[in-house]
PDB file of C-alpha atoms in Angstrom:
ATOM      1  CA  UNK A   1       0.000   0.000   0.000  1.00 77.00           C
ATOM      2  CA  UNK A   2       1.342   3.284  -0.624  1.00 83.00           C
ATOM      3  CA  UNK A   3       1.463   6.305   2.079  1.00 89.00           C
ATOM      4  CA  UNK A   4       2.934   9.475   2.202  1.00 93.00           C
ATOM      5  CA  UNK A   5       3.744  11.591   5.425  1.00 95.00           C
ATOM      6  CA  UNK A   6       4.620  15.315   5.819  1.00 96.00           C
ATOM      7  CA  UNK A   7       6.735  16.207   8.679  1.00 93.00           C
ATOM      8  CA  UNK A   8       5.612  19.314  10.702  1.00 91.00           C
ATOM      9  CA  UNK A   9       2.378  20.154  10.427  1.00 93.00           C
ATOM     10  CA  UNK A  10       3.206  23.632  10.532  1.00 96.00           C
ATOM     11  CA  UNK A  11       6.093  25.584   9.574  1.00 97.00           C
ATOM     12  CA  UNK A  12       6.855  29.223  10.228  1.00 97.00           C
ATOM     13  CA  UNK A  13       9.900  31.373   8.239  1.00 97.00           C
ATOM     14  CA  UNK A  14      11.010  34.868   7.769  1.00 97.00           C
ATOM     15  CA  UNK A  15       9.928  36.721   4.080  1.00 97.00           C
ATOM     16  CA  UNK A  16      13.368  35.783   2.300  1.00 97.00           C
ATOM     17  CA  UNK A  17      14.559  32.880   4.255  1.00 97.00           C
ATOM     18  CA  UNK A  18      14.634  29.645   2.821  1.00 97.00           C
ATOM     19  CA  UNK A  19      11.505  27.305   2.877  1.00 98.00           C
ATOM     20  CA  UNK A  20      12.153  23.636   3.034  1.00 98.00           C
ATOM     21  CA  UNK A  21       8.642  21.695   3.706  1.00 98.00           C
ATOM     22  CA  UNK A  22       9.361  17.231   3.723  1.00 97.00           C
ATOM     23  CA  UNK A  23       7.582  14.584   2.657  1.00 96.00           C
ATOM     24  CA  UNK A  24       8.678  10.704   2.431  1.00 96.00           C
ATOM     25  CA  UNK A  25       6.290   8.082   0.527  1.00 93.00           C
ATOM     26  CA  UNK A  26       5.942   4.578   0.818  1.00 90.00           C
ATOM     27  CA  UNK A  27       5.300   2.968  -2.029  1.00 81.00           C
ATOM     28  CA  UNK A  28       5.785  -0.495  -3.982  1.00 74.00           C
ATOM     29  CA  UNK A  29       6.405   0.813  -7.294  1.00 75.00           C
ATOM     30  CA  UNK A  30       7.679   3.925  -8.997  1.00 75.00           C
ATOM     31  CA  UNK A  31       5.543   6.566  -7.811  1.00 82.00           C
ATOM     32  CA  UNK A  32       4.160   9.287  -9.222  1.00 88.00           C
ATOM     33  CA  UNK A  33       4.736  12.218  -6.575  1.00 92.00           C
ATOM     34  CA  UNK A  34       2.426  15.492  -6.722  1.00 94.00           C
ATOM     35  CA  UNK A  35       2.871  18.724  -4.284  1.00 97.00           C
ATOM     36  CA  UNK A  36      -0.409  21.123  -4.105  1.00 97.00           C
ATOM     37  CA  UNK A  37      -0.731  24.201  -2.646  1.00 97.00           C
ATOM     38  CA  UNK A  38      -4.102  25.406  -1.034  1.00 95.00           C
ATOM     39  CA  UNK A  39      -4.862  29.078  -0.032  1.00 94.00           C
ATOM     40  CA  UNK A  40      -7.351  29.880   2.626  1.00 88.00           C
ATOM     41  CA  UNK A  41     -11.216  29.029   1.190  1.00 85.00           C
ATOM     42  CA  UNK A  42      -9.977  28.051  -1.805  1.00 89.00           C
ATOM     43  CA  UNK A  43      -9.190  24.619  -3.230  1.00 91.00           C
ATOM     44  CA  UNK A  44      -5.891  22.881  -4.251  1.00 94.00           C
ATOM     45  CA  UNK A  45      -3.714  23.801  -6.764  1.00 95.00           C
ATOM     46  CA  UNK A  46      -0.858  21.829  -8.567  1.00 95.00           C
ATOM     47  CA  UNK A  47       2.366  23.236  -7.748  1.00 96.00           C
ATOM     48  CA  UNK A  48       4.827  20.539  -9.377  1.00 95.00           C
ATOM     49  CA  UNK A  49       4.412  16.922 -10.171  1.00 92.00           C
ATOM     50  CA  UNK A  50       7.497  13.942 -10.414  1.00 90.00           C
ATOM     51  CA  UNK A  51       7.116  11.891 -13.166  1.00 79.00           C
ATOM     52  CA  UNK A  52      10.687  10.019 -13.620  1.00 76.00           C
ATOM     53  CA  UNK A  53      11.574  11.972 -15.894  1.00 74.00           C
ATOM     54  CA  UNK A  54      14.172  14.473 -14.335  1.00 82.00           C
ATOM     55  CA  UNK A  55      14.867  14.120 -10.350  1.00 88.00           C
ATOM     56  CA  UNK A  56      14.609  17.848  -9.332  1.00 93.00           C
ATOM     57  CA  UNK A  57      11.269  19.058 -10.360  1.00 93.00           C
ATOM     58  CA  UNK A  58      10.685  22.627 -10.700  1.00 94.00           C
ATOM     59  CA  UNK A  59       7.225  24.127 -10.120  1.00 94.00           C
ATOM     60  CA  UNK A  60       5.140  27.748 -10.118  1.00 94.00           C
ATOM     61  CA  UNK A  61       6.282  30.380  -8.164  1.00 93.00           C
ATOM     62  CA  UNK A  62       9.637  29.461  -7.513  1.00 96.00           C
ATOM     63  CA  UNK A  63       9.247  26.065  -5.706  1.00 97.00           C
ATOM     64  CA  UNK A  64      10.848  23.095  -6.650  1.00 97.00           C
ATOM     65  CA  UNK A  65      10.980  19.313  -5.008  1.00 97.00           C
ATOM     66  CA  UNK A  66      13.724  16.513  -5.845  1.00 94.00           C
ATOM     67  CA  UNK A  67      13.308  12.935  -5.710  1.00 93.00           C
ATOM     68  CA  UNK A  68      15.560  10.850  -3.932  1.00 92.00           C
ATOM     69  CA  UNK A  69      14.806   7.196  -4.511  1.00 89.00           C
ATOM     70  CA  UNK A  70      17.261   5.478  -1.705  1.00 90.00           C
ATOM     71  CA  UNK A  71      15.597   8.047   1.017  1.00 92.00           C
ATOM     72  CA  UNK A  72      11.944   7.623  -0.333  1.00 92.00           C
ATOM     73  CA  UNK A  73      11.328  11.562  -0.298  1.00 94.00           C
ATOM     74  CA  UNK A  74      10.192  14.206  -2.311  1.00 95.00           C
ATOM     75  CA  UNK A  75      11.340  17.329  -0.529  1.00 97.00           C
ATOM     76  CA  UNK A  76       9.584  21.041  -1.452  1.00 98.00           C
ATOM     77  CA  UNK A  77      11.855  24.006  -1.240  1.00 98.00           C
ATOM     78  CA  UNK A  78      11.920  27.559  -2.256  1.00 98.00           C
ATOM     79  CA  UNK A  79      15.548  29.783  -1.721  1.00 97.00           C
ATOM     80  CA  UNK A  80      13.453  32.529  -0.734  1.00 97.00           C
ATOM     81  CA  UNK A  81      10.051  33.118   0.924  1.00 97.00           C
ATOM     82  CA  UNK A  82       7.209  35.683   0.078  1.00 96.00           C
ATOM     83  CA  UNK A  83       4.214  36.693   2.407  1.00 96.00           C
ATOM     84  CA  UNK A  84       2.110  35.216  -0.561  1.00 96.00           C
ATOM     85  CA  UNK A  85       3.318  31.774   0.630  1.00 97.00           C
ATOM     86  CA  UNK A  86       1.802  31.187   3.114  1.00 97.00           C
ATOM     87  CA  UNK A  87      -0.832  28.280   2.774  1.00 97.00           C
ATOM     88  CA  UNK A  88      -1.505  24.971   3.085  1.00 96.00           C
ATOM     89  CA  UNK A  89       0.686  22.505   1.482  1.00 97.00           C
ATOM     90  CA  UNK A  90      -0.123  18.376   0.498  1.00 96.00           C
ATOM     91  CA  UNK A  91       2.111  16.380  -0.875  1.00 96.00           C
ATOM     92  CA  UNK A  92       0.379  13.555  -2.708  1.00 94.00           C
ATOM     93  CA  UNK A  93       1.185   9.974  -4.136  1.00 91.00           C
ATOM     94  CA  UNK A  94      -0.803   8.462  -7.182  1.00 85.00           C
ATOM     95  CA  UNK A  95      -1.557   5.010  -7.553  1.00 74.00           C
ATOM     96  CA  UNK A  96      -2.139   3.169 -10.593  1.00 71.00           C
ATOM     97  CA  UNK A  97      -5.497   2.325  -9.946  1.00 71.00           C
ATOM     98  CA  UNK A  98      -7.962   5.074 -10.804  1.00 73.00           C
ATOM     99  CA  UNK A  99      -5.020   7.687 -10.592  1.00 80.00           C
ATOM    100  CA  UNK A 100      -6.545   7.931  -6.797  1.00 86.00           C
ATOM    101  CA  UNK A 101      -3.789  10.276  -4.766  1.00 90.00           C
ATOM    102  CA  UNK A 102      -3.042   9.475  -1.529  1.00 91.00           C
ATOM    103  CA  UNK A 103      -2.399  12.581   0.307  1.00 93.00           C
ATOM    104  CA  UNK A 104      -0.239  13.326   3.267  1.00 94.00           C
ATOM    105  CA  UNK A 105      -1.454  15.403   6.683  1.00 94.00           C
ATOM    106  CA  UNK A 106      -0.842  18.697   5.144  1.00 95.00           C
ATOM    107  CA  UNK A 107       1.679  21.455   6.372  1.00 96.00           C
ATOM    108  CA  UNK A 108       0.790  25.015   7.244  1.00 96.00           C
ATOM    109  CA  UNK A 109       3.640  27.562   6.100  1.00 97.00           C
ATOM    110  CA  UNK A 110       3.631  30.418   7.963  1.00 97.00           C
ATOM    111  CA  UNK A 111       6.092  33.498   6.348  1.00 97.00           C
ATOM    112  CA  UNK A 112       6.723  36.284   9.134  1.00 96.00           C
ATOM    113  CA  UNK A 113       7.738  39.407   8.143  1.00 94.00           C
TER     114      UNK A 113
ATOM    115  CA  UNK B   1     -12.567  29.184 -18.080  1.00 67.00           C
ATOM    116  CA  UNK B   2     -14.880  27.547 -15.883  1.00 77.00           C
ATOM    117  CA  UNK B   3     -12.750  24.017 -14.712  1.00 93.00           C
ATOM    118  CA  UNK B   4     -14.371  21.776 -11.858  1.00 96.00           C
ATOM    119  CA  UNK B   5     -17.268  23.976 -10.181  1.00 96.00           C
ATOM    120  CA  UNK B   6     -18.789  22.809  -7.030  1.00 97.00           C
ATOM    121  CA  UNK B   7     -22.382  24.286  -5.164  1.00 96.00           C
ATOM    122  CA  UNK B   8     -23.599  24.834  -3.057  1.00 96.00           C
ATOM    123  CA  UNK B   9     -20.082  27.121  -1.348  1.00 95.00           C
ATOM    124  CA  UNK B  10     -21.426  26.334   2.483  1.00 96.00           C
ATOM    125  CA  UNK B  11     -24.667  24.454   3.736  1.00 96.00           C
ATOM    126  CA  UNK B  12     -26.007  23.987   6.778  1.00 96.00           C
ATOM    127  CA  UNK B  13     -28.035  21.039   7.863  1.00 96.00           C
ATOM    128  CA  UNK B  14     -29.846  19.818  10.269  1.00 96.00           C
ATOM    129  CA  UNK B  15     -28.895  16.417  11.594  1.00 97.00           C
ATOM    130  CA  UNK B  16     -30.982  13.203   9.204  1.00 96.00           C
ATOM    131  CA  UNK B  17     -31.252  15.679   6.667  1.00 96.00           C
ATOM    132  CA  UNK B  18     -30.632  15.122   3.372  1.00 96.00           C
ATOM    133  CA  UNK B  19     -28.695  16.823   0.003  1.00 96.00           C
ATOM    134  CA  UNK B  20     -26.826  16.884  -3.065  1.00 97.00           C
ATOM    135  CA  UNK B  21     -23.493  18.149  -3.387  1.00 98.00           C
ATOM    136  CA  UNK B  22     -23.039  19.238  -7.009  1.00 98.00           C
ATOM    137  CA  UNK B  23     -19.997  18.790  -8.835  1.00 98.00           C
ATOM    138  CA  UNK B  24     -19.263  19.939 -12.591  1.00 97.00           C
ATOM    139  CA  UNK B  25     -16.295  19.574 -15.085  1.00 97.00           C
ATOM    140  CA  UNK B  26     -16.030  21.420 -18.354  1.00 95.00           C
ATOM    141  CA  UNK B  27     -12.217  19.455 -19.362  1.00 94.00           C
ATOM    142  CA  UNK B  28     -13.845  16.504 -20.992  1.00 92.00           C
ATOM    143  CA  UNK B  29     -11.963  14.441 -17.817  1.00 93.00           C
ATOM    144  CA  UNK B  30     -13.272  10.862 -17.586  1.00 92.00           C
ATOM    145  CA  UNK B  31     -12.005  10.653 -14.015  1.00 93.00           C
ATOM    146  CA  UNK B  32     -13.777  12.320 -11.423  1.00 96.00           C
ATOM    147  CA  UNK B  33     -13.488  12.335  -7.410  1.00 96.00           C
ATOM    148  CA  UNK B  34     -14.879  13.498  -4.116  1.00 98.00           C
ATOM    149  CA  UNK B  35     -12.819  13.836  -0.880  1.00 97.00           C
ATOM    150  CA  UNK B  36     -13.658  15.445   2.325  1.00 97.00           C
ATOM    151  CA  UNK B  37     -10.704  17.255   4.046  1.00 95.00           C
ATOM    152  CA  UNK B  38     -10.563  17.926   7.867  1.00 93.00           C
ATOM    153  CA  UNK B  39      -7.851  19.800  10.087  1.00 84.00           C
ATOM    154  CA  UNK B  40      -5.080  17.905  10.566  1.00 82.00           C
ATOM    155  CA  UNK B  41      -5.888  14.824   8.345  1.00 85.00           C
ATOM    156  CA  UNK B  42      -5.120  15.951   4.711  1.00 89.00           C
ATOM    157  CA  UNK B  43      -7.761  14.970   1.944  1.00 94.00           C
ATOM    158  CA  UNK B  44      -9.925  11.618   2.279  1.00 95.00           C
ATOM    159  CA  UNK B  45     -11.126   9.808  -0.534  1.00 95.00           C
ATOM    160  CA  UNK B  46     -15.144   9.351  -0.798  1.00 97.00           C
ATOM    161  CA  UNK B  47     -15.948   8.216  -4.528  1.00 97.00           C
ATOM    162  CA  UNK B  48     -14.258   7.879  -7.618  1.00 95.00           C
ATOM    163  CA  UNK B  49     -15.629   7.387 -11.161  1.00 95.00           C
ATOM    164  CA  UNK B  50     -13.392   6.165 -13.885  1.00 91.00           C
ATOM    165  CA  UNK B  51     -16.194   7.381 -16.836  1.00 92.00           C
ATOM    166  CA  UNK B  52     -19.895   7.498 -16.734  1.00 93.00           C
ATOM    167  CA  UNK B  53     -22.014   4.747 -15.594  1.00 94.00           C
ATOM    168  CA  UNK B  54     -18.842   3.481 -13.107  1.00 94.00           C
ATOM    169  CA  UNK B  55     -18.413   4.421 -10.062  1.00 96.00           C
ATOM    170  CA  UNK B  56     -16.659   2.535  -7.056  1.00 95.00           C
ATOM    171  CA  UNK B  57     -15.725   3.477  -3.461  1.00 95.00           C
ATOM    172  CA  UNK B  58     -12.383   5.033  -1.347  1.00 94.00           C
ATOM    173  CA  UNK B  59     -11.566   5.127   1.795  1.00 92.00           C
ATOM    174  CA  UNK B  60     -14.564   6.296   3.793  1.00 96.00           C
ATOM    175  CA  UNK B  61     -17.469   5.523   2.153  1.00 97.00           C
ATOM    176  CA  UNK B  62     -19.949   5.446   4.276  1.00 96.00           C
ATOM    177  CA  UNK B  63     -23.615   7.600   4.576  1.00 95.00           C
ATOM    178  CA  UNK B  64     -22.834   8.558   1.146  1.00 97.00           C
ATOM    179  CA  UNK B  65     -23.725   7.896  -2.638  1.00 97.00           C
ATOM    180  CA  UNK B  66     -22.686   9.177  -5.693  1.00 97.00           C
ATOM    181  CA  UNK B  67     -23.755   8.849  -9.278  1.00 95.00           C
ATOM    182  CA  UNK B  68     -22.260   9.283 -12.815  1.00 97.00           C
ATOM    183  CA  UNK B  69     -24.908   9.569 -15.669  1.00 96.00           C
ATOM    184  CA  UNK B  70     -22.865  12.079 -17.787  1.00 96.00           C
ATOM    185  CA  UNK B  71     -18.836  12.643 -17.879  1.00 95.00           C
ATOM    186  CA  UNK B  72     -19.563  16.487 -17.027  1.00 96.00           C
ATOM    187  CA  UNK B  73     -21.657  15.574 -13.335  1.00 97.00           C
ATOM    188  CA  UNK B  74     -20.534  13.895 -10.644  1.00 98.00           C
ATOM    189  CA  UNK B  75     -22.513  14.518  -7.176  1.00 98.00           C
ATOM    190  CA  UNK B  76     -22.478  13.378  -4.251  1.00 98.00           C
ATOM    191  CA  UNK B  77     -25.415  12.462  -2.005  1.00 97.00           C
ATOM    192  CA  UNK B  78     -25.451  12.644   1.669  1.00 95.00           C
ATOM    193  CA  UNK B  79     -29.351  10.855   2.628  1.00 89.00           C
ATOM    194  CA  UNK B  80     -29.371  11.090   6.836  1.00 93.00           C
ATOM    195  CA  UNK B  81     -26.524  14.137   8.049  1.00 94.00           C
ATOM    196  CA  UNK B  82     -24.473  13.042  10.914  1.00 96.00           C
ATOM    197  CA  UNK B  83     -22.766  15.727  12.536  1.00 95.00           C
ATOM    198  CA  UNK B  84     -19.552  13.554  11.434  1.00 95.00           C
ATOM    199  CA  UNK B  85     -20.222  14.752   8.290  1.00 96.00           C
ATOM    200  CA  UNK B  86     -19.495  17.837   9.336  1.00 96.00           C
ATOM    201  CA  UNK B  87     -16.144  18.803   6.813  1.00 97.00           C
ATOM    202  CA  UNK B  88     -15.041  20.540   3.363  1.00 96.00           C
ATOM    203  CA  UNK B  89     -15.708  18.439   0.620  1.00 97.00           C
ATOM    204  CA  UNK B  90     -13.861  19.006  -2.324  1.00 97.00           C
ATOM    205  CA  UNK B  91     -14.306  17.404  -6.149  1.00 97.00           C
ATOM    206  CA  UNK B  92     -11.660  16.461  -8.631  1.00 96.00           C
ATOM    207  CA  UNK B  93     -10.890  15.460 -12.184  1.00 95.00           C
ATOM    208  CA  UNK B  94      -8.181  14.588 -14.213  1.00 92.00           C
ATOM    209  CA  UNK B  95      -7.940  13.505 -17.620  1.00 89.00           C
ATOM    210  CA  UNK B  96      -6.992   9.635 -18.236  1.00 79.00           C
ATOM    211  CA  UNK B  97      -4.350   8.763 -20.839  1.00 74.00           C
ATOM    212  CA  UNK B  98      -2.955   5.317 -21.223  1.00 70.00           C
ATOM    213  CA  UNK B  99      -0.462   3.968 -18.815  1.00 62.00           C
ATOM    214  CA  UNK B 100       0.080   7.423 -17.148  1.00 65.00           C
ATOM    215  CA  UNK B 101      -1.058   7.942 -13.967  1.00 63.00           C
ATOM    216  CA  UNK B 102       1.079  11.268 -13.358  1.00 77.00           C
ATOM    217  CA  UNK B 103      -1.813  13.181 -14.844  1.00 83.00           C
ATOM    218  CA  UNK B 104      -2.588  15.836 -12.407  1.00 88.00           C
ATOM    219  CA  UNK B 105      -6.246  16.091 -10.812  1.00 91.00           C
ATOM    220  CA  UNK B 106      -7.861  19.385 -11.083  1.00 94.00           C
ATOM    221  CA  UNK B 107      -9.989  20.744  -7.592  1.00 95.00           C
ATOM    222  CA  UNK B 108     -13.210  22.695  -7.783  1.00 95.00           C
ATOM    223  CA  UNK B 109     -12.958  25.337  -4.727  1.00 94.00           C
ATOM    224  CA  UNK B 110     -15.147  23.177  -2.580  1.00 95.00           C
ATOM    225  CA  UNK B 111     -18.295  22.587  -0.049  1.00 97.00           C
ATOM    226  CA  UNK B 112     -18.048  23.606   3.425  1.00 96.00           C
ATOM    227  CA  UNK B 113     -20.784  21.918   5.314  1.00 96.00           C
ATOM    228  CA  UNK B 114     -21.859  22.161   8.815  1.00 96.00           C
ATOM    229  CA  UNK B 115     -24.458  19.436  10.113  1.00 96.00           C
ATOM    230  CA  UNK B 116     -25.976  20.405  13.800  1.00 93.00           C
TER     231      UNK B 116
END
């Protein structure tokens, strides 16, 4: 079965300090690995997706995420934080069957000014 | 550029009452989803619907129903409220191509519901 889990449910940086948000999967076969970003009352929206392709992923607004096979994660970074960061943020495994996504417990990024 | 759209935005219901959550897609997607999302537990599977006519369950099932006579509808039925059904249900689609499962799903911007 896969599984994915986000360490720290919430996060809190300083506007231009670097945002590093984790995420390790579980999963029997090559997974397809998805980050989403959701800002308050709204609903989820793709950010970057893995697809085997390339190992460091980049995404909108200046995030990117690199796969790392031997430690099963899927890390989400950005060098430099914005107040318009702050949000909600799932990472997300597909399976095969349907294209269901698993998602992970979410982390809350809080950017201080 | 409409995408997934979801009504009602909020609802409140009174405990063994009854609704329909709509759910529409304008992308053609054959696969379409409903999860519910509360604090601290990340997105929860509900339904899924691999084209129209087929539906099958996720992970929590249970007190609701969901049917798929077009590829543009998908909504989900809630027949007696439970205040455990109190939550922000979201809808999905994605389109399906062969052998790739890294297509992305696309949200509406949800359902918050409140059951007392």
């Amino acid at each position: 079965a896969q599984s994915v889990t986000q360490l720290g449910s919430h996060v809190s940086v300083s506007e231009g300090a670097l945002v590093l948000l984790r995420c390790n999967y579980s999963s029997s076969v090559p997974p397809y690995l998805f980050w989403y970003v959701q800002y308050p009352n709204q609903g989820l929206q793709l950010l970057l997706k893995y697809t085997s392709a390339a190992t460091l992923v980049k995404g909108i607004n200046g995030f990117e995420a690199e796969f790392k096979k031997s430690e099963t994660s899927f890390h989400l970074t950005k060098p430099s934080a914005h107040m318009s960061d702050a949000a909600e943020y799932f990472c997300a495994v597909s399976t095969n069957q349907g294209g269901k996504l698993i998602f992970g417990q979410g982390t809350e990024l809080s950017v201080k000014p | 550029n409409a995408g997934v759209t979801q009504t009602p935005k909020f609802r409140i219901l009174k405990i063994g009452q009854s609704m329909t959550l709509q759910c529409a897609q304008d992308m053609n997607h054959n696969y379409m989803y409903w999860y519910r999302q509360d604090p601290g537990m990340g997105l929860k599977l509900i339904y899924y619907s691999v084209g129209a006519g087929i539906t099958d369950k996720g992970e929590v099932p249970n007190g609701y129903n969901v049917s798929r006579s077009t590829t543009e509808d998908f909504p989900l039925r809630l027949e007696l409220a439970a205040p455990s059904q109190t939550s922000v249900y979201f809808c999905a689609s994605r389109a399906h191509v062969r052998d790739r499962a890294n297509q992305p799903q696309h949200f509406g911007d949800g359902t918050r519901l409140s059951i007392l």
